[in-house]
Amino acid sequence: MTLQYQGEQYGKPTTFTIRIIGNNLSKSSSNYQIDLLVGDKKLPTFTSEIHQSLSNCLKEIYLFRKHNGIKFEESTEKIVSLYVPYDKVLYSHNKYALFRA
């Protein structure tokens, strides 16, 4: 599942893309890999790219955003790839970790 958000990095407007990689999101015991892209450039995150929970992936992106002056608005969310409906529900349930205060 791939999502895009409009936002800014250090005051410069840009598009942010979050890719949740793997076709195993709907399985009961999954590993999640998530990428954050600014434009077409993949940004390195703090720790391992593979996590056992989607919530942990999104927390890592939140911390990376906060540390690197990245802001994007939840209201600009756009899903830009095909997805399994359960994956959207799972992401919606866990995205609070991405947008906490």
Backbone as CSV, one residue per row, in Angstrom:
resi,resn,N_x,N_y,N_z,CA_x,CA_y,CA_z,C_x,C_y,C_z
1,MET,0.853,-1.161,0.000,0.000,0.000,0.000,0.908,1.236,0.000
2,THR,0.608,2.182,-0.848,1.399,3.403,-0.953,0.495,4.606,-0.729
3,LEU,0.938,5.491,0.171,0.168,6.690,0.493,1.016,7.919,0.235
4,GLN,0.357,9.021,-0.135,1.066,10.280,-0.326,0.430,11.358,0.542
5,TYR,1.290,12.249,1.022,0.869,13.408,1.813,1.574,14.638,1.270
6,GLN,0.892,15.772,1.325,1.507,17.049,0.996,2.042,17.651,2.286
7,GLY,3.193,18.283,2.209,3.765,18.883,3.401,4.986,19.695,3.071
8,GLU,5.859,19.839,4.062,7.077,20.614,3.858,8.215,20.047,4.689
9,GLN,9.408,20.287,4.202,10.611,19.942,4.941,11.442,21.208,5.047
10,TYR,11.665,21.647,6.289,12.368,22.903,6.552,11.773,24.053,5.749
11,GLY,10.435,24.090,5.674,9.728,25.183,5.012,9.563,25.045,3.511
12,LYS,10.162,24.042,2.905,10.063,23.847,1.457,8.931,22.861,1.154
13,PRO,7.889,23.292,0.408,6.770,22.392,0.101,7.224,21.181,-0.722
14,THR,6.691,20.025,-0.387,7.046,18.811,-1.124,5.987,17.739,-0.890
15,THR,6.111,16.658,-1.627,5.231,15.501,-1.489,5.989,14.408,-0.754
16,PHE,5.330,13.793,0.227,5.906,12.684,0.973,5.146,11.423,0.628
17,THR,5.874,10.349,0.408,5.270,9.064,0.077,5.670,8.055,1.133
18,ILE,4.683,7.324,1.632,4.934,6.235,2.569,4.562,4.948,1.856
19,ARG,5.539,4.053,1.742,5.292,2.742,1.131,5.346,1.692,2.224
20,ILE,4.267,0.960,2.365,4.234,-0.188,3.270,4.439,-1.391,2.370
21,ILE,5.583,-2.043,2.535,6.023,-3.053,1.579,5.728,-4.454,2.086
22,GLY,5.297,-5.271,1.169,5.032,-6.673,1.461,3.573,-6.999,1.250
23,ASN,3.327,-8.187,0.802,1.956,-8.637,0.594,1.450,-9.402,1.788
24,ASN,2.094,-9.205,2.932,1.730,-9.977,4.106,1.048,-9.138,5.178
25,LEU,0.528,-7.974,4.828,-0.088,-7.103,5.825,-1.300,-7.754,6.488
26,SER,-2.024,-8.572,5.752,-3.257,-9.128,6.281,-3.068,-10.433,7.048
27,LYS,-1.873,-10.944,7.095,-1.633,-12.207,7.797,-1.458,-11.962,9.288
28,SER,-1.709,-12.963,10.084,-1.684,-12.784,11.537,-0.282,-12.560,12.095
29,SER,0.732,-13.185,11.543,2.097,-12.944,12.022,2.906,-12.378,10.862
30,SER,3.045,-11.076,10.842,3.662,-10.402,9.703,4.872,-9.604,10.115
31,ASN,5.686,-9.319,9.149,6.745,-8.341,9.285,6.391,-7.198,8.357
32,TYR,6.645,-5.974,8.787,6.293,-4.798,8.011,7.556,-4.041,7.646
33,GLN,7.620,-3.614,6.415,8.713,-2.776,5.961,8.082,-1.498,5.438
34,ILE,8.636,-0.374,5.849,8.053,0.903,5.457,9.167,1.819,4.955
35,ASP,8.885,2.545,3.892,9.831,3.515,3.335,9.183,4.886,3.375
36,LEU,9.984,5.917,3.619,9.537,7.301,3.524,10.316,7.937,2.393
37,LEU,9.591,8.528,1.447,10.223,9.184,0.310,9.829,10.653,0.293
38,VAL,10.793,11.503,-0.024,10.539,12.914,-0.262,10.749,13.110,-1.749
39,GLY,9.668,13.420,-2.452,9.735,13.403,-3.909,10.021,11.975,-4.334
40,ASP,11.111,11.755,-5.056,11.514,10.403,-5.466,12.655,9.852,-4.627
41,LYS,13.111,10.614,-3.641,14.283,10.237,-2.856,13.872,9.500,-1.580
42,LYS,14.377,8.276,-1.416,14.114,7.499,-0.204,14.989,8.024,0.917
43,LEU,14.359,8.272,2.064,15.104,8.755,3.218,15.457,7.602,4.137
44,PRO,16.669,7.621,4.686,17.033,6.580,5.659,16.340,6.856,6.993
45,THR,15.867,5.825,7.650,15.229,5.994,8.949,16.202,5.545,10.030
46,PHE,15.810,5.704,11.292,16.731,5.486,12.406,17.170,4.043,12.594
47,THR,16.231,3.118,12.639,16.549,1.738,12.996,16.254,0.817,11.831
48,SER,16.051,-0.426,12.128,15.746,-1.426,11.104,14.523,-1.014,10.305
49,GLU,14.521,-1.344,9.042,13.370,-1.051,8.205,12.268,-2.087,8.386
50,ILE,12.548,-3.179,9.055,11.557,-4.247,9.197,11.127,-4.343,10.649
51,HIS,9.821,-4.329,10.864,9.241,-4.371,12.204,8.179,-5.450,12.267
52,GLN,7.835,-5.841,13.476,6.780,-6.836,13.631,5.410,-6.211,13.811
53,SER,5.336,-4.888,13.933,4.026,-4.248,14.018,4.020,-2.982,13.173
54,LEU,2.900,-2.720,12.571,2.748,-1.520,11.761,2.862,-0.279,12.640
55,SER,2.366,-0.358,13.845,2.448,0.759,14.783,3.899,1.168,15.016
56,ASN,4.799,0.206,15.198,6.214,0.519,15.389,6.825,1.177,14.154
57,CYS,6.419,0.738,12.972,6.899,1.368,11.739,6.501,2.838,11.711
58,LEU,5.246,3.105,12.027,4.744,4.471,11.959,5.352,5.353,13.054
59,LYS,5.624,4.770,14.219,6.304,5.530,15.274,7.697,5.943,14.814
60,GLU,8.381,5.058,14.118,9.708,5.381,13.612,9.647,6.526,12.609
61,ILE,8.668,6.492,11.716,8.500,7.576,10.748,8.196,8.884,11.484
62,TYR,7.358,8.832,12.517,7.031,10.021,13.312,8.305,10.624,13.912
63,LEU,9.127,9.801,14.549,10.359,10.292,15.167,11.320,10.856,14.122
64,PHE,11.411,10.198,12.978,12.279,10.669,11.905,11.801,12.023,11.395
65,ARG,10.480,12.162,11.216,9.905,13.432,10.760,10.232,14.548,11.736
66,LYS,10.023,14.266,13.018,10.244,15.278,14.046,11.715,15.713,14.071
67,HIS,12.623,14.780,13.924,14.059,15.050,13.967,14.555,15.791,12.724
68,ASN,13.863,15.630,11.594,14.335,16.172,10.320,13.470,17.297,9.751
69,GLY,12.677,17.944,10.589,11.909,19.107,10.152,10.862,18.819,9.100
70,ILE,10.305,17.617,9.123,9.313,17.216,8.132,7.918,17.352,8.737
71,LYS,7.043,18.040,8.014,5.655,18.179,8.442,4.756,17.811,7.267
72,PHE,3.764,16.980,7.528,2.738,16.791,6.524,1.387,16.626,7.191
73,GLU,0.359,16.980,6.443,-0.988,17.045,6.975,-1.760,15.762,6.701
74,GLU,-2.408,15.265,7.741,-3.232,14.066,7.615,-4.349,14.266,6.599
75,SER,-4.865,15.487,6.498,-5.992,15.765,5.602,-5.625,15.640,4.124
76,THR,-4.328,15.603,3.794,-3.913,15.488,2.389,-3.670,14.038,1.983
77,GLU,-3.993,13.090,2.846,-3.725,11.668,2.576,-4.399,11.213,1.291
78,LYS,-3.617,10.523,0.461,-4.128,9.966,-0.784,-3.478,8.601,-0.980
79,ILE,-4.294,7.565,-1.150,-3.765,6.228,-1.432,-3.515,6.154,-2.935
80,VAL,-2.272,5.838,-3.321,-1.883,5.890,-4.731,-1.539,4.522,-5.309
81,SER,-1.956,3.462,-4.634,-1.715,2.121,-5.168,-2.919,1.243,-4.852
82,LEU,-2.944,0.094,-5.469,-3.968,-0.879,-5.122,-3.709,-1.378,-3.709
83,TYR,-4.763,-1.746,-3.001,-4.605,-2.214,-1.631,-5.723,-3.182,-1.284
84,VAL,-5.462,-3.989,-0.287,-6.464,-4.886,0.272,-7.260,-4.054,1.288
85,PRO,-8.589,-4.086,1.268,-9.373,-3.272,2.211,-8.940,-3.436,3.670
86,TYR,-8.572,-4.651,4.076,-8.136,-4.856,5.453,-6.877,-4.045,5.757
87,ASP,-5.990,-3.907,4.763,-4.772,-3.134,4.957,-5.095,-1.670,5.249
88,LYS,-6.093,-1.135,4.559,-6.491,0.256,4.803,-7.055,0.409,6.214
89,VAL,-7.849,-0.548,6.653,-8.401,-0.513,8.006,-7.275,-0.587,9.029
90,LEU,-6.324,-1.485,8.813,-5.195,-1.640,9.722,-4.362,-0.357,9.777
91,TYR,-4.098,0.244,8.633,-3.339,1.496,8.598,-4.111,2.608,9.308
92,SER,-5.399,2.732,9.015,-6.223,3.767,9.640,-6.240,3.621,11.155
93,HIS,-6.264,2.393,11.631,-6.272,2.134,13.072,-4.939,2.512,13.725
94,ASN,-3.849,2.390,12.999,-2.522,2.618,13.573,-1.898,3.973,13.237
95,LYS,-2.501,4.748,12.337,-1.830,5.969,11.902,-1.784,7.061,12.978
96,TYR,-2.462,6.869,14.100,-2.338,7.822,15.214,-0.870,7.977,15.605
97,ALA,-0.085,6.909,15.450,1.335,6.953,15.806,2.108,7.899,14.901
98,LEU,1.593,8.135,13.716,2.252,8.997,12.748,1.934,10.470,12.991
99,PHE,0.765,10.741,13.541,0.289,12.120,13.669,0.088,12.568,15.114
100,ARG,0.759,11.945,16.057,0.585,12.374,17.443,1.188,13.760,17.647
101,ALA,0.779,14.391,18.724,1.189,15.785,18.984,2.671,15.908,19.228
